[in-house]
mmCIF file of C-alpha atoms and ligand atoms in Angstrom:
data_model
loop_
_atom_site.group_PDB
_atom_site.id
_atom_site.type_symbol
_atom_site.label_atom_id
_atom_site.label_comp_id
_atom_site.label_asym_id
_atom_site.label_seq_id
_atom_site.Cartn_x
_atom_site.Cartn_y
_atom_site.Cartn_z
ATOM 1 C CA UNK T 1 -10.148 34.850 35.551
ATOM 2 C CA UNK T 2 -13.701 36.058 35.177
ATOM 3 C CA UNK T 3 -16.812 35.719 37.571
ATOM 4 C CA UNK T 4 -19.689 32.799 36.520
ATOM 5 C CA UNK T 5 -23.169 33.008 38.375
ATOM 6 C CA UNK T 6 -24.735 29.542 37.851
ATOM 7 C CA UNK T 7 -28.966 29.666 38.962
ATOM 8 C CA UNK T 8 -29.288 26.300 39.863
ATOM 9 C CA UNK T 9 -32.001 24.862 41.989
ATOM 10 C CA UNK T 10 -30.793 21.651 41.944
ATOM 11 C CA UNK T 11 -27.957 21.191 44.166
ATOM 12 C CA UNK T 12 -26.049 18.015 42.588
ATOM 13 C CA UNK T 13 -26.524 19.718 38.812
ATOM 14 C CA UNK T 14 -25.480 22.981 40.559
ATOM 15 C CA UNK T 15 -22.311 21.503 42.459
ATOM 16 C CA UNK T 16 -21.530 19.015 39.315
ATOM 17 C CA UNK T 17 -21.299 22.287 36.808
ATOM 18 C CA UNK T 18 -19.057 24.347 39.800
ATOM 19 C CA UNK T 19 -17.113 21.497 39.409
ATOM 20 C CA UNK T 20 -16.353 21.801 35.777
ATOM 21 C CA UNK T 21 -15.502 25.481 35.475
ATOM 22 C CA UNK T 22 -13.239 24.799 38.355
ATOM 23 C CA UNK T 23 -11.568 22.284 36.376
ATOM 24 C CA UNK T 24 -11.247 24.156 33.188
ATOM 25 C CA UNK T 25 -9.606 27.628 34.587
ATOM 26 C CA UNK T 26 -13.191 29.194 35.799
ATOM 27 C CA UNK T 27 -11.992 30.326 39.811
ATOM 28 C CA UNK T 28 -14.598 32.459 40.981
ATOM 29 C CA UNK T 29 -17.677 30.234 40.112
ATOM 30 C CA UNK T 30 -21.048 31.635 42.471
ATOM 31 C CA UNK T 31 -23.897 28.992 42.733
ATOM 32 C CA UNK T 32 -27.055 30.691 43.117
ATOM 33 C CA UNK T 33 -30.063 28.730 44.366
ATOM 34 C CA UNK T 34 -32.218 31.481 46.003
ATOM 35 C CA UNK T 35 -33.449 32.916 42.725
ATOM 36 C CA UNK T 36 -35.269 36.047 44.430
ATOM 37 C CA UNK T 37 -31.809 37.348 46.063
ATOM 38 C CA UNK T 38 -31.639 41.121 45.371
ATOM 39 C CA UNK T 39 -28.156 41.868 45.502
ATOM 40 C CA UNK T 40 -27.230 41.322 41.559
ATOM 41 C CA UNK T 41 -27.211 44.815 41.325
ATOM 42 C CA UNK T 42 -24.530 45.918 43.700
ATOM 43 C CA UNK T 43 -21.606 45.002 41.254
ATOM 44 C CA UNK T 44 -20.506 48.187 39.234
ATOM 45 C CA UNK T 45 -20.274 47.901 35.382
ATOM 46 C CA UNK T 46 -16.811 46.644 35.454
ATOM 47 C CA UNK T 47 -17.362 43.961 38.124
ATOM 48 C CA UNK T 48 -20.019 41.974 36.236
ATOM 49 C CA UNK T 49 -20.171 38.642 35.747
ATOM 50 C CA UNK T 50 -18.667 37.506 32.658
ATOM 51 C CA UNK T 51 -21.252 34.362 32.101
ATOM 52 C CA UNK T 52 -24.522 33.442 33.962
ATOM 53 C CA UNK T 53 -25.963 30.241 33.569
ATOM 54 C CA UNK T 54 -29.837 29.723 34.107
ATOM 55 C CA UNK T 55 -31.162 26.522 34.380
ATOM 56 C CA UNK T 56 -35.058 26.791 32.601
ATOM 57 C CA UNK T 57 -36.109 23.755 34.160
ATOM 58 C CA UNK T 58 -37.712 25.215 37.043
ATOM 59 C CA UNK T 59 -41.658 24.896 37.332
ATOM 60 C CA UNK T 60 -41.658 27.148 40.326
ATOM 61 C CA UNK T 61 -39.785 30.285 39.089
ATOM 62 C CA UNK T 62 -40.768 32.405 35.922
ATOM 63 C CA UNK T 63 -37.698 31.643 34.427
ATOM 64 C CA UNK T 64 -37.894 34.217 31.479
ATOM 65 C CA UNK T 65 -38.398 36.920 34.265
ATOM 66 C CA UNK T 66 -35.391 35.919 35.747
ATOM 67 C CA UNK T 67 -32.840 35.987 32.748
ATOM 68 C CA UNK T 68 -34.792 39.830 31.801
ATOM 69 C CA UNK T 69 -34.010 40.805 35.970
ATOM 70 C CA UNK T 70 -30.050 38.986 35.307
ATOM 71 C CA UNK T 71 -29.547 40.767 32.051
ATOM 72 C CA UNK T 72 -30.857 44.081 33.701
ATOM 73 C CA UNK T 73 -29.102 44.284 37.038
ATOM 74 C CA UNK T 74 -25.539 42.305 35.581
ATOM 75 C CA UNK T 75 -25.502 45.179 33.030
ATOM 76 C CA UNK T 76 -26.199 42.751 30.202
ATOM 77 C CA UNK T 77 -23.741 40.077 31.241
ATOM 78 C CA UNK T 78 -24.400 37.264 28.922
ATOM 79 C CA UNK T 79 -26.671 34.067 29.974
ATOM 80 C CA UNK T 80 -26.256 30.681 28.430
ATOM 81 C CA UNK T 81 -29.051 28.530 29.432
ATOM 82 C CA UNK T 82 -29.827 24.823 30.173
ATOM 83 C CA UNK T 83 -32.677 22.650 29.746
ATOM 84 C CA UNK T 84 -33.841 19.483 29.660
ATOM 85 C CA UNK T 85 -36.961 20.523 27.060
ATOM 86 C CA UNK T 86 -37.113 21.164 23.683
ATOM 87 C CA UNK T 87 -39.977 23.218 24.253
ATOM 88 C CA UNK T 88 -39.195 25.841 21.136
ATOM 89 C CA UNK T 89 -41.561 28.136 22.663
ATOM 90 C CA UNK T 90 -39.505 28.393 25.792
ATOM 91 C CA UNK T 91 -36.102 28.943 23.827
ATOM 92 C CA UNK T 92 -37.107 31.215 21.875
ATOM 93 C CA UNK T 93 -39.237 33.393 24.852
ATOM 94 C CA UNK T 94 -35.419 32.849 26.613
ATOM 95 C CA UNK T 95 -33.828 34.185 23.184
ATOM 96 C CA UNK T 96 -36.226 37.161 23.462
ATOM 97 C CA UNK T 97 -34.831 37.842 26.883
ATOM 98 C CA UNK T 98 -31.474 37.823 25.544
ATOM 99 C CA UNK T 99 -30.141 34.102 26.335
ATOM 100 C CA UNK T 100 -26.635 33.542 24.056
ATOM 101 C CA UNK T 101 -26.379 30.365 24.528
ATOM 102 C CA UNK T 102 -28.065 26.891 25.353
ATOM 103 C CA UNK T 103 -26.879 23.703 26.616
ATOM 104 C CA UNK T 104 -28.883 21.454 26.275
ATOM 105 C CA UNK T 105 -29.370 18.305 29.109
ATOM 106 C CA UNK T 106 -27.729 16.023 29.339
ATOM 107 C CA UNK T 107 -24.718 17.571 28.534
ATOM 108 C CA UNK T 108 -21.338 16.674 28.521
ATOM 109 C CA UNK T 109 -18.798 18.637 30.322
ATOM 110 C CA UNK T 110 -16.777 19.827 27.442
ATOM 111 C CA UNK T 111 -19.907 21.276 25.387
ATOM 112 C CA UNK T 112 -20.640 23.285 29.017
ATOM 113 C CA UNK T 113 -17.136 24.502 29.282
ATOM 114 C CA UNK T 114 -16.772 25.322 25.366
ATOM 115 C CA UNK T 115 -20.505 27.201 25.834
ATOM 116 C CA UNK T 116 -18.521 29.039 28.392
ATOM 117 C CA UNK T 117 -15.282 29.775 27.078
ATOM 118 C CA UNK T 118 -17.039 31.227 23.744
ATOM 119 C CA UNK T 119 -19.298 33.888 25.615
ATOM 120 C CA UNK T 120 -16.626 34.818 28.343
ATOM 121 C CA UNK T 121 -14.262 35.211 25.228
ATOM 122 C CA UNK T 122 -16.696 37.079 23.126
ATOM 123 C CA UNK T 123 -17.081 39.210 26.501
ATOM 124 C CA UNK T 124 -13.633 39.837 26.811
ATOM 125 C CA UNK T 125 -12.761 41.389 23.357
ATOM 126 C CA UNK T 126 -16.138 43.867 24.094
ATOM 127 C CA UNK T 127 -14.966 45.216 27.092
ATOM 128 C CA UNK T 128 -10.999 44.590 27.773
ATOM 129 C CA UNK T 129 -9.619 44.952 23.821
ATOM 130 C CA UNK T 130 -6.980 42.429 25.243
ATOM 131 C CA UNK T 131 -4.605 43.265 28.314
ATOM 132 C CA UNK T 132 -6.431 41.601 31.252
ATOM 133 C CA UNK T 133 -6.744 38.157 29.427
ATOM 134 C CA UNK T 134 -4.009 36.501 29.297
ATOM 135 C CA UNK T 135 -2.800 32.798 28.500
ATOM 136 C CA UNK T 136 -0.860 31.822 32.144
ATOM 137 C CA UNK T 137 -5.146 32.334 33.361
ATOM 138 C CA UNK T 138 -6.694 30.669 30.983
ATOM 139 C CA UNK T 139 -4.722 27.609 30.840
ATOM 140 C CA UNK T 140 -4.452 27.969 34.894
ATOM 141 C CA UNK T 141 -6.248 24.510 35.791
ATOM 142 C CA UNK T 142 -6.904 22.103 33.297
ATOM 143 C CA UNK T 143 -8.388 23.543 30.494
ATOM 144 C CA UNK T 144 -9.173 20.873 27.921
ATOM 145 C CA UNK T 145 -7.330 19.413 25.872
ATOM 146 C CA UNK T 146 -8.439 16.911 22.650
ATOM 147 C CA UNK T 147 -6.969 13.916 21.611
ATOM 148 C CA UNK T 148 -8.018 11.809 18.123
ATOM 149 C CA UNK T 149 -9.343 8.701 19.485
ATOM 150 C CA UNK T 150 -10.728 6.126 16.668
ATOM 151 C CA UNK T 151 -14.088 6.540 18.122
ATOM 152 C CA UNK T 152 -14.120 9.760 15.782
ATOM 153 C CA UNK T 153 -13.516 7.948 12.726
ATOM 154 C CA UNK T 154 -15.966 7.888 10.577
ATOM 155 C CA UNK T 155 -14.513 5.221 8.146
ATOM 156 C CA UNK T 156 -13.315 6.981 5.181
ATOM 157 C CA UNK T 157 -9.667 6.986 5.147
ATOM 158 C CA UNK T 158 -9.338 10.710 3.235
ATOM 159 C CA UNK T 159 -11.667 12.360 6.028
ATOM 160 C CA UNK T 160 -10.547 10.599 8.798
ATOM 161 C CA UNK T 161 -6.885 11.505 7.775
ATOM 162 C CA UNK T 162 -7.686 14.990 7.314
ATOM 163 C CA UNK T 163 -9.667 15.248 10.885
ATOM 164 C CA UNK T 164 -6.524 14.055 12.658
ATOM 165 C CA UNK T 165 -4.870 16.921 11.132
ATOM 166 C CA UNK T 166 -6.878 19.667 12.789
ATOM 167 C CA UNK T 167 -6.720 17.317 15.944
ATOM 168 C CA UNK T 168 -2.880 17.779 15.892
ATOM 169 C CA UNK T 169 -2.925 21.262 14.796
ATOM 170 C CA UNK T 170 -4.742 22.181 17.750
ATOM 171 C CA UNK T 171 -2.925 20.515 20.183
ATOM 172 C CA UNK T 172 0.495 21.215 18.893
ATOM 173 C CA UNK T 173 -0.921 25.030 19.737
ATOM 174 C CA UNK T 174 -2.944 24.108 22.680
ATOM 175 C CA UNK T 175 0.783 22.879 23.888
ATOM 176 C CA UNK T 176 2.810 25.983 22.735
ATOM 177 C CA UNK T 177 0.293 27.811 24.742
ATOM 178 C CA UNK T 178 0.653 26.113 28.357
ATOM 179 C CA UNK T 179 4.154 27.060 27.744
ATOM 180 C CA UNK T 180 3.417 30.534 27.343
ATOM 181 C CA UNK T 181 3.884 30.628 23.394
ATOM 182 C CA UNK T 182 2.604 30.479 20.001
ATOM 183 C CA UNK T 183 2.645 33.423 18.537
ATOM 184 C CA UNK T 184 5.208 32.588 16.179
ATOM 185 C CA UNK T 185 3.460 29.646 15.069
ATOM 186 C CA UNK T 186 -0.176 31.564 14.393
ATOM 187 C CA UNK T 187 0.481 32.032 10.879
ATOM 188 C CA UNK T 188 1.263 28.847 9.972
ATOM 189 C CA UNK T 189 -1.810 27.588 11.540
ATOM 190 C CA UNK T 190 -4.240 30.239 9.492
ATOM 191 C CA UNK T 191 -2.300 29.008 6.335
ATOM 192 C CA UNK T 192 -3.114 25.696 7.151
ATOM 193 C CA UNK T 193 -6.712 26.394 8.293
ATOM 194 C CA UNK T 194 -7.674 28.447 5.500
ATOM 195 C CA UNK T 195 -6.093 25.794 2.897
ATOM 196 C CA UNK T 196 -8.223 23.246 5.338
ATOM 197 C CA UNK T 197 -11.192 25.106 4.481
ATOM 198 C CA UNK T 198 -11.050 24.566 0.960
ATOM 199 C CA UNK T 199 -9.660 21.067 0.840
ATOM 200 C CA UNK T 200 -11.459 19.453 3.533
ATOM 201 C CA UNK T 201 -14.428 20.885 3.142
ATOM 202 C CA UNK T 202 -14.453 20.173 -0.889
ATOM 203 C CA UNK T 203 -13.759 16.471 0.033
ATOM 204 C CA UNK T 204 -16.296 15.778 2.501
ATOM 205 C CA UNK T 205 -19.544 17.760 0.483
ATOM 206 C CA UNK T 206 -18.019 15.840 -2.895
ATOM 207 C CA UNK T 207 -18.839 12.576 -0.550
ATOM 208 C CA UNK T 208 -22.141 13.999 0.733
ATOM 209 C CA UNK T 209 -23.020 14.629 -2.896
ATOM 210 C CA UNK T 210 -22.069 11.365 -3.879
ATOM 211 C CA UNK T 211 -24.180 9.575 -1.049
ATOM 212 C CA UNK T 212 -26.913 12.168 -1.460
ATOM 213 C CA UNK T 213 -26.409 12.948 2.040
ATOM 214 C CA UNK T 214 -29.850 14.718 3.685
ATOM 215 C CA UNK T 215 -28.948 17.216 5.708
ATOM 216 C CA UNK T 216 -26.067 18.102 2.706
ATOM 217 C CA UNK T 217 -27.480 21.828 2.752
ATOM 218 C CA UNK T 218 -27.516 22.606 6.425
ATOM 219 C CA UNK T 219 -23.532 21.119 6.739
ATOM 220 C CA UNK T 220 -22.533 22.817 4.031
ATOM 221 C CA UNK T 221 -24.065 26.460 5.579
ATOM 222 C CA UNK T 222 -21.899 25.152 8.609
ATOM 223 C CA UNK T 223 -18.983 24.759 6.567
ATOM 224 C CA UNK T 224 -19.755 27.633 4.793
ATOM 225 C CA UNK T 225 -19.765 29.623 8.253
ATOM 226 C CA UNK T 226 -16.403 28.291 8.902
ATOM 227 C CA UNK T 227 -14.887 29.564 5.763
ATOM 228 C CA UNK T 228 -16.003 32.903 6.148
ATOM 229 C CA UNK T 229 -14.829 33.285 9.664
ATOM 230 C CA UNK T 230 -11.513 32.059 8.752
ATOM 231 C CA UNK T 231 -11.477 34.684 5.716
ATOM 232 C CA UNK T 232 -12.259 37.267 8.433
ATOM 233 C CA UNK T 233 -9.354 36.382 10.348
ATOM 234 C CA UNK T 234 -7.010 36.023 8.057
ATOM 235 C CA UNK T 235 -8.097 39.842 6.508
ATOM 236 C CA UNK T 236 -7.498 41.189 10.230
ATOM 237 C CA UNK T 237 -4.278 40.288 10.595
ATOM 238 C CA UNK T 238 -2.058 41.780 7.703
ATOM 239 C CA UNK T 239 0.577 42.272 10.592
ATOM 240 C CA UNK T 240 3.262 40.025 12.698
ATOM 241 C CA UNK T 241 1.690 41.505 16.028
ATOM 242 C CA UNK T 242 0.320 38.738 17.354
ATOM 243 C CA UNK T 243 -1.621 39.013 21.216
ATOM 244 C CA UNK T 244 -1.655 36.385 23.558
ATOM 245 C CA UNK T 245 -5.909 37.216 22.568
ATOM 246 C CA UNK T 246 -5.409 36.005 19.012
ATOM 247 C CA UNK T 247 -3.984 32.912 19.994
ATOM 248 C CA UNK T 248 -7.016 32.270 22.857
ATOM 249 C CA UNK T 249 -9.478 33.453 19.737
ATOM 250 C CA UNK T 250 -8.197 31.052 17.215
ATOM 251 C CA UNK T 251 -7.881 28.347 19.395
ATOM 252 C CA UNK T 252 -11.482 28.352 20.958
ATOM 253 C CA UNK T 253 -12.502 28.639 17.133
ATOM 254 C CA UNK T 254 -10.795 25.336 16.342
ATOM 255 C CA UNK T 255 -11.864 24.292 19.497
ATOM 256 C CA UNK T 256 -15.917 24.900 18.911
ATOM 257 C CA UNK T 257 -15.315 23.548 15.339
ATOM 258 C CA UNK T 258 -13.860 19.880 16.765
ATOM 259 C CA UNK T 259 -16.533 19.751 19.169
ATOM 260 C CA UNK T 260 -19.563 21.011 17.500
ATOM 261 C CA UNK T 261 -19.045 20.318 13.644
ATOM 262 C CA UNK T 262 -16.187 17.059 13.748
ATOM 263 C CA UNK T 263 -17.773 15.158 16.830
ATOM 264 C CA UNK T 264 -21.716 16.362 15.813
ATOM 265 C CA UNK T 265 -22.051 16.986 12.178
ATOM 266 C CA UNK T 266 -19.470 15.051 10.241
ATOM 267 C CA UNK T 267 -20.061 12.072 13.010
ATOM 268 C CA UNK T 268 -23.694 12.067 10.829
ATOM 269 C CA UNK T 269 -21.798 10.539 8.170
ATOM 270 C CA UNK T 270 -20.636 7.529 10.024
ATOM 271 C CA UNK T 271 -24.217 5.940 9.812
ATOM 272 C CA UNK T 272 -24.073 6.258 5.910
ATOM 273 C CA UNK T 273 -20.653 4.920 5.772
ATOM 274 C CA UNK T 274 -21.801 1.869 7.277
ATOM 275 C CA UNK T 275 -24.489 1.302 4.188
ATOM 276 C CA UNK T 276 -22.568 2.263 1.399
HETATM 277 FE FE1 FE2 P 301 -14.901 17.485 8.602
HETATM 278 FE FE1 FE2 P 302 -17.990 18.849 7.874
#
């Protein structure tokens, strides 16, 4: 599986996040703490790293500089930074020097890896179209998996009940997969999600309405987001040929969604719950 560069300065940060891509599939993981090393640019196009992470928090370096000298001499690999600030000004100077990603400290492992997986993925259809990525690597260590625990309930039996759904969905692939499989069960699972979509989504903005949730808006856009991606998949793929890349794709995309939108944004509601 792909190369990572992490620019650390801080060795326990540095060794804790080698760690975790080690875990979750990532072999060849390079920890870089002399930030003025010159030998970026010896790798050829096709060697480049698939992910660098920066670490802003570093009063002695210019740390923009450094993501403009990555981006130039990885031939545009992409670079997910983290940081302890939410200094805007900083984020968006690092957007400007053409960050992907952030993480933001303190982080939990699984938002790292999933920060990962996305931009190595997104790499990976650019430049490979689909041979060289295949499912025995990426499950090859202990990629995560995601169990429903009740600490995700938010306490409205309808919701709740529906969020264990996608919980089983994915795993039910995420275990096809270690096995080597799944393809015959993609279909099903976009008939489901794109059903999900509709349902789901209908039930929990009806609630938000209801409750006259305030961020109502922004969650539906994210909801929103999800529908249309889900359209766009289910447009490309009028055909049975299904790679072992759709199956990664779609199941990083249900991934990000349980992570980012179930566990973040629909965990918002909880707090309401409790008052209503
Ligand atoms: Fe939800
Ligand atoms: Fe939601």
């Amino acid at each position: 599986m792909g190369k990572i560069l992490i620019f650390e300065h801080t060795s326990v940060l540095g060794y804790k996040m080698k760690r975790i891509l080690e875990q979750n599939g990532f072999q060849n993981v390079e920890l870089i703490k002399d930030y003025n090393r010159t030998n970026l640019n010896q790798s050829q196009p096709g060697q480049r790293p698939d992910c660098v992470i920066v670490d802003l928090d570093n009063r002695k370096q210019d740390m923009i500089q450094l993501i403009r000298k990555i981006k130039k001499e990885t031939y545009d690999a992409p670079v997910i930074s983290i940081s302890g600030a939410s200094d805007l000004s900083t984020l968006k100077k690092a957007i400007g020097a053409g960050c992907r990603e952030f993480v933001l400290k303190p982080f939990e492992s699984e938002t790292l890896v999933s920060k990962v997986y996305k931009v190595y993925y997104e790499g990976q259809r650019v430049t490979d179209n689909n041979e060289s990525f295949k499912m025995g690597e990426f499950f090859k260590g202990n990629a995560i998996s995601l169990k429903w625990s009740d600490d995700f309930a938010i306490g409205i039996e309808q919701i709740d009940s529906e969020h264990k759904q996608i919980f089983e969905h994915f795993n039910r692939l995420y275990s096809m997969m270690r096995e080597g499989h799944g393809h015959e069960y993609y279909q099903e699972l976009l008939g489901f999600l794109a059903d999900y979509v509709n349902t789901h989504f209908e039930h929990e903005e009806e609630y938000q309405l209801s409750v006259s949730f305030q961020e109502y808006q922004k969650h539906k856009e994210h909801h929103d987001k999800f529908r249309e991606r889900i359209k766009e998949i289910m447009e490309s793929h009028t055909d049975q040929d299904i790679s072992d890349n759709d199956l990664i794709s779609i199941s990083l995309f249900i991934k990000d969604w349980l992570i980012h939108h179930i566990l973040l944004e629909d965990m918002k509601l909880k707090e309401i719950v409790k008052f209503v």
